[in-house]
Short mmCIF file of C-alpha atoms in Angstrom, two decimals:
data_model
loop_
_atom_site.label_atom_id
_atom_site.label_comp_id
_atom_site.label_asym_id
_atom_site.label_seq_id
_atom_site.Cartn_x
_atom_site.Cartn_y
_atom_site.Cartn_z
CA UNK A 99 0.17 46.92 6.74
CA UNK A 100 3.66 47.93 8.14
CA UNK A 101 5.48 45.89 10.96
CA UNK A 102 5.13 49.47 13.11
CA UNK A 103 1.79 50.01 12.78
CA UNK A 104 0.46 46.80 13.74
CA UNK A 105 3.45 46.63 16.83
CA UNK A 106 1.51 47.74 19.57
CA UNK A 107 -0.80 44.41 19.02
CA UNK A 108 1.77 42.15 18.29
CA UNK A 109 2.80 42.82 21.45
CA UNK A 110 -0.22 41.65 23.23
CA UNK A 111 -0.77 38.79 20.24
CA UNK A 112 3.27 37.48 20.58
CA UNK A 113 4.46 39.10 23.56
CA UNK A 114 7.40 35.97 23.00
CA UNK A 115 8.38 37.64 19.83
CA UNK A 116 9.66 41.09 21.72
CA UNK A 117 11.42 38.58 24.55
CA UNK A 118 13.39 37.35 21.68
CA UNK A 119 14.23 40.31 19.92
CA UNK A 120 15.13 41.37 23.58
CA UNK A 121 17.01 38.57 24.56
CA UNK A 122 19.25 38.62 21.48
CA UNK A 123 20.08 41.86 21.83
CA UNK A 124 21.46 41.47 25.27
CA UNK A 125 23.47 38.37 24.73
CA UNK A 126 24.25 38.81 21.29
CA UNK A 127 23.12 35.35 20.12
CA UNK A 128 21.55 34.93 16.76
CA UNK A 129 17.99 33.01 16.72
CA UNK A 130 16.04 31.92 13.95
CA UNK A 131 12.37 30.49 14.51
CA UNK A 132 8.56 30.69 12.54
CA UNK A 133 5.78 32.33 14.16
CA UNK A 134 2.45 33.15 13.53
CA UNK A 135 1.30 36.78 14.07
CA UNK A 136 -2.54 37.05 14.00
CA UNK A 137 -2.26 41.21 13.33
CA UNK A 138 -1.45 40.16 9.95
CA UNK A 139 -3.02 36.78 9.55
CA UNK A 140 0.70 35.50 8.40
CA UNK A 141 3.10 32.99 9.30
CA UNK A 142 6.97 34.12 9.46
CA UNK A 143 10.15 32.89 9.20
CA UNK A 144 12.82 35.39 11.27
CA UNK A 145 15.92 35.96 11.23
CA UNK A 146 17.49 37.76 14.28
CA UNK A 147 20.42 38.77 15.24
CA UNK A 148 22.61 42.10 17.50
CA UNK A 149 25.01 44.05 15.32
CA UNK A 150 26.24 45.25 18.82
CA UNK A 151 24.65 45.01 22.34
CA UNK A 152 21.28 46.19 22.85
CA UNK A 153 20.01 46.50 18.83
CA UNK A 154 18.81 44.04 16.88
CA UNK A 155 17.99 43.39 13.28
CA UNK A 156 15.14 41.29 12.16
CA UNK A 157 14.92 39.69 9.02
CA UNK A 158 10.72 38.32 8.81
CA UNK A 159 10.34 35.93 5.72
CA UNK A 160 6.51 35.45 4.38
CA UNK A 161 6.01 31.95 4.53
CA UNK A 162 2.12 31.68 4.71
CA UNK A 163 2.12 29.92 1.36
CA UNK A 164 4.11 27.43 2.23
CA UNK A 165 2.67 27.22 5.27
CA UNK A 166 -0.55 26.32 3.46
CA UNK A 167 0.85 23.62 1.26
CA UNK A 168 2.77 21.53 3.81
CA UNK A 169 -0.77 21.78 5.41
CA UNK A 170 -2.29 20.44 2.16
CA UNK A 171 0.39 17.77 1.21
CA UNK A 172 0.24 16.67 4.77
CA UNK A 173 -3.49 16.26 4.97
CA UNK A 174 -3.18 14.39 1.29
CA UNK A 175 -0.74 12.47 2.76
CA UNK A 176 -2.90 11.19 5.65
CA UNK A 177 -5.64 10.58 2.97
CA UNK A 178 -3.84 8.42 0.96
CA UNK A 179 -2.07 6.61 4.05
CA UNK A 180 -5.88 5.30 5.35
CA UNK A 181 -6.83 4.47 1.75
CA UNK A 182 -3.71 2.20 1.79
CA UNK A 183 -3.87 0.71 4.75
CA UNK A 184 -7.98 0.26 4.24
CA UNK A 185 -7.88 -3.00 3.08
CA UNK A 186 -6.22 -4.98 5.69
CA UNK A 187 -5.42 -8.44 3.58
CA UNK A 188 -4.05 -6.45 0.75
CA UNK A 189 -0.61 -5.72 0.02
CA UNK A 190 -0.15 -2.22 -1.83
CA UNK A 191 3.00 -0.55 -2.68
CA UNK A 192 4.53 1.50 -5.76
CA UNK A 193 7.97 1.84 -6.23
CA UNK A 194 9.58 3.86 -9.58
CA UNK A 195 11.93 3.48 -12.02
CA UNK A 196 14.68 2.33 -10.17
CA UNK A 197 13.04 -0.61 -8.22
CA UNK A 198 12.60 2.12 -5.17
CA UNK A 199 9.41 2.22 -2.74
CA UNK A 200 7.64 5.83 -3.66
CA UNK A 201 4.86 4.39 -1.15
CA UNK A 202 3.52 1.14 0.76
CA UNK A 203 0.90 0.05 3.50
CA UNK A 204 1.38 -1.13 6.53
CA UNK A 205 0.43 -4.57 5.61
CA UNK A 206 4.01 -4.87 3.54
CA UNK A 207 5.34 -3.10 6.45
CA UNK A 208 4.27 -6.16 8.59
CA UNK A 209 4.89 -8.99 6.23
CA UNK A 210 8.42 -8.08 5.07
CA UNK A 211 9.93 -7.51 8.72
CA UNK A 212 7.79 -10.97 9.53
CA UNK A 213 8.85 -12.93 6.59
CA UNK A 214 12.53 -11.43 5.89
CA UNK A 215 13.13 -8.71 9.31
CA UNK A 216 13.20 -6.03 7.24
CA UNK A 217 12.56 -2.63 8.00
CA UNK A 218 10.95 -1.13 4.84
CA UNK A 219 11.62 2.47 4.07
CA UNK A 220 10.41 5.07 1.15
CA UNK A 221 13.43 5.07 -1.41
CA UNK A 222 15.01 1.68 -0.82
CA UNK A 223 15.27 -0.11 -3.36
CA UNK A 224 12.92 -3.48 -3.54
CA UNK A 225 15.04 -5.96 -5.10
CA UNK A 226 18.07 -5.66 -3.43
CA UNK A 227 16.49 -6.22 -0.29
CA UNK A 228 15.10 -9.70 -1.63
CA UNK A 229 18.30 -12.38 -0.61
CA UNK A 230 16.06 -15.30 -1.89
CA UNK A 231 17.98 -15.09 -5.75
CA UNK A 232 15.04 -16.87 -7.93
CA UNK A 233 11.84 -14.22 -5.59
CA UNK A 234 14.20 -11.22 -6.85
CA UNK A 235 14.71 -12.24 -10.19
CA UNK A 236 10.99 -13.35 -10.77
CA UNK A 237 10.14 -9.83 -8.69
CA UNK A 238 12.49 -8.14 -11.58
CA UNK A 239 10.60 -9.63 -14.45
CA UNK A 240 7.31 -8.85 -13.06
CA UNK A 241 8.34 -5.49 -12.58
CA UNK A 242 9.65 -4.98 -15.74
CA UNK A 243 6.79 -6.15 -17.36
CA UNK A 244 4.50 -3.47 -15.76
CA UNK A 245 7.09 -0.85 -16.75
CA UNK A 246 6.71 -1.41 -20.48
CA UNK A 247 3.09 -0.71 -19.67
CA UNK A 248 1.66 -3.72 -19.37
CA UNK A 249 -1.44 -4.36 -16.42
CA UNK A 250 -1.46 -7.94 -15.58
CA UNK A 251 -2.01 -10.49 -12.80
CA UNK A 252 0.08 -13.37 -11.84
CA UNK A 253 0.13 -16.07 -9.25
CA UNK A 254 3.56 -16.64 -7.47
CA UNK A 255 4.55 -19.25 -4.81
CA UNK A 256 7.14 -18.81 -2.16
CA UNK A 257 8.33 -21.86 -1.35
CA UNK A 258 10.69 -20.90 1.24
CA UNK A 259 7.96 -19.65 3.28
CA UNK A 260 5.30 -21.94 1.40
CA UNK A 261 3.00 -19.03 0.88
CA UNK A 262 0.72 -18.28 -2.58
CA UNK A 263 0.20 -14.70 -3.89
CA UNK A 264 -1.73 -13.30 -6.84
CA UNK A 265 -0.18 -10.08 -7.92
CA UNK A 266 -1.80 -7.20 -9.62
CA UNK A 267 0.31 -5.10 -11.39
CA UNK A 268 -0.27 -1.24 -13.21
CA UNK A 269 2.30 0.82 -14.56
CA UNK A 270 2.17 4.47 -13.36
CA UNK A 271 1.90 6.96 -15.85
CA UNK A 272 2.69 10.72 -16.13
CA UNK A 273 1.22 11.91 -19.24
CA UNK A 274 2.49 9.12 -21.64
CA UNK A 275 5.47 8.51 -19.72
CA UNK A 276 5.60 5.57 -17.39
CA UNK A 277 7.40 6.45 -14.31
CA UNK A 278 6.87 3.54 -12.18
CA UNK A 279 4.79 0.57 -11.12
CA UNK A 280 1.92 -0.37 -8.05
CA UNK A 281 1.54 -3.56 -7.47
CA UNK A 282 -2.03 -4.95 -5.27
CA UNK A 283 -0.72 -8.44 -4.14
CA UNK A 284 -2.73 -10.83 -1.32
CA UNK A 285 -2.49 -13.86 0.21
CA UNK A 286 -3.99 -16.90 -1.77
CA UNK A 287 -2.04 -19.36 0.64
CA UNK A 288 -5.41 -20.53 2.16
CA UNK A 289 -7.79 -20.98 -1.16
CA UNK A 290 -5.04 -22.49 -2.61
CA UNK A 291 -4.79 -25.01 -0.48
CA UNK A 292 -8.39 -25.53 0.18
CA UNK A 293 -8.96 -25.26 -3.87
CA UNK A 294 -6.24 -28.62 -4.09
CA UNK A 295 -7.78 -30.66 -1.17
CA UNK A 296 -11.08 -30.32 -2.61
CA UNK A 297 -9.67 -31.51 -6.06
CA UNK A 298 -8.46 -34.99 -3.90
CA UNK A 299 -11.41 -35.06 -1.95
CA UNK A 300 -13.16 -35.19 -5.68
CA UNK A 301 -10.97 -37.30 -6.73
CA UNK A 302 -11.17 -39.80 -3.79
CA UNK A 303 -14.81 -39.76 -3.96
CA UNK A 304 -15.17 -40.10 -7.62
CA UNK A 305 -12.96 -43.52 -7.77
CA UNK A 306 -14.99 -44.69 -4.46
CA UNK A 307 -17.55 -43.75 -6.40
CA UNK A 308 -17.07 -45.52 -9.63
CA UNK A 309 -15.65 -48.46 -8.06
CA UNK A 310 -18.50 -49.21 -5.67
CA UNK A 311 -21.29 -52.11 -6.58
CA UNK A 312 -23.49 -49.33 -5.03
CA UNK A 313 -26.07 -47.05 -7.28
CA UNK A 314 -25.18 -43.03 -6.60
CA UNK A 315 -26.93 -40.64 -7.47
CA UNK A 316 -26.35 -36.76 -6.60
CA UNK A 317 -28.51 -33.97 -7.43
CA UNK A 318 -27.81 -30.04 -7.71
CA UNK A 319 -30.65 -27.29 -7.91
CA UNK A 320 -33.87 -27.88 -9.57
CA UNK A 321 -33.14 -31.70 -8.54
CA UNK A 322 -30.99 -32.12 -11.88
CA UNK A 323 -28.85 -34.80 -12.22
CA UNK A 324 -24.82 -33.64 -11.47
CA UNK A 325 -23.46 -37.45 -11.19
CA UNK A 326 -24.32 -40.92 -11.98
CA UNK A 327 -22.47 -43.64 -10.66
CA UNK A 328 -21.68 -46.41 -13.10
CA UNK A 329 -23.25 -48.94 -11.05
CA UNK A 330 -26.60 -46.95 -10.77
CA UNK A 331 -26.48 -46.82 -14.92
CA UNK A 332 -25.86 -50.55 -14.81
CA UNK A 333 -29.04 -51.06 -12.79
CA UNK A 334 -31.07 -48.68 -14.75
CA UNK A 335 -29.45 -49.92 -18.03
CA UNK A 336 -29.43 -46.28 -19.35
CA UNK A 337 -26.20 -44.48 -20.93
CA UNK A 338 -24.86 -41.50 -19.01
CA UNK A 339 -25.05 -38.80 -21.52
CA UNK A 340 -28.86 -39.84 -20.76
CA UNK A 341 -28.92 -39.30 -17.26
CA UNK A 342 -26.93 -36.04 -16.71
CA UNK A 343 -29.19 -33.00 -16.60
CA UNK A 344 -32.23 -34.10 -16.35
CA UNK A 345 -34.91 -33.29 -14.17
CA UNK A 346 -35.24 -35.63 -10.90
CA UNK A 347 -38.66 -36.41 -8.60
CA UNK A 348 -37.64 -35.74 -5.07
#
């Protein structure tokens, strides 16, 4: 349709557009704004301005399309932000080539201006952000290791901040071109440290254990034998390789 023949109802539809037109014909001042006129179903881009006071020309750019994708993108966007920030004890991020964040969650968000008060934006660049010079260099190599297209998983300690991580890395891939690397990292601080006090706890038992004039005895399921003390062997006068295993009457 032309602009004339639909005028009369964008005029009842964007009665703000013909205030404009009016307005910069009258004070001569050039505008430039997007607006949606629902005649046509399209969104605009115009261009206004007054050759001389009281006319006007009016430039109107189609931008519907575009209109359309930033809706898109945007909507992607907001996808992939929840899936990111879905698992709340994860660390996610990707960064390209160049060591710079592409994307993150808010969980790095959180830790990094916790750990280091940093204020993590898309495009900085990872490792010169990391003062502590053995985490960057260790953050390089793992990073470089993913970018010749390797998918691994490591376990890293920070012993400034005595914290455990196990790191997940994937290179990114475009076709058969890597162009960068995500990395899925959490927290192992607490089952690391549980893992090591039971291993002293079993240790501590084990020489109480083997050191006692006491029989023991423990059981697992079905009631087979897990342990025998070497004082309940001595009683019994039976070897261990014997013992372990078997079958026990509750």
């Amino acid at each position: 349709k032309r602009f004339s023949k639909v005028l009369p109802a964008v005029k009842k539809s964007n009665p703000q557009l013909i205030e404009i037109y009016g307005r910069v014909a009258n004070k001569g001042i050039a505008e430039q704004f997007e607006i949606f006129i629902a005649p046509l179903i399209k969104w605009f881009s115009v261009s206004v301005f007054s050759p001389k006071k009281g006319y006007f020309i009016a430039a109107l750019n189609d931008i519907t399309e575009l209109k359309e994708y930033k809706n898109v993108l945007e909507k992607q966007n907001q996808t992939l932000a929840a899936i990111l920030n879905s698992p709340k004890d994860t660390i996610i991020f990707a960064i390209d080539k160049n060591y710079c964040f592409i994307a993150f969650n808010d969980t790095l968000r959180f830790l990094l201006k916790k750990l280091f008060n940093f204020e993590v934006k898309t495009g900085q660049n990872v490792l010169k952000n990391i003062k502590n010079i053995s985490l960057r260099k260790n953050a390089k190599k793992s990073i470089d290791r993913a970018l010749k297209g390797e998918s691994y998983t490591e376990i890293q300690y920070d012993s400034t901040n005595k914290l455990s991580f196990e790191l997940f890395w994937n290179p990114i891939l475009d076709g058969k071109e890597i162009i960068g690397v995500t990395a899925f990292i959490k927290n192992i601080t607490e089952l690391v440290e549980t893992q090591e006090a039971l291993k002293i706890n079993e240790a501590k038992y084990q020489y109480i254990a083997e050191n006692t004039s006491d029989g023991i005895l423990a059981l697992g399921a079905n009631n087979k034998i897990k342990y025998v003390s070497p004082a309940y062997l001595s009683q019994l006068g039976y070897p261990i390789e014997e013992e372990i295993g078997k079958g026990k009457e509750p």
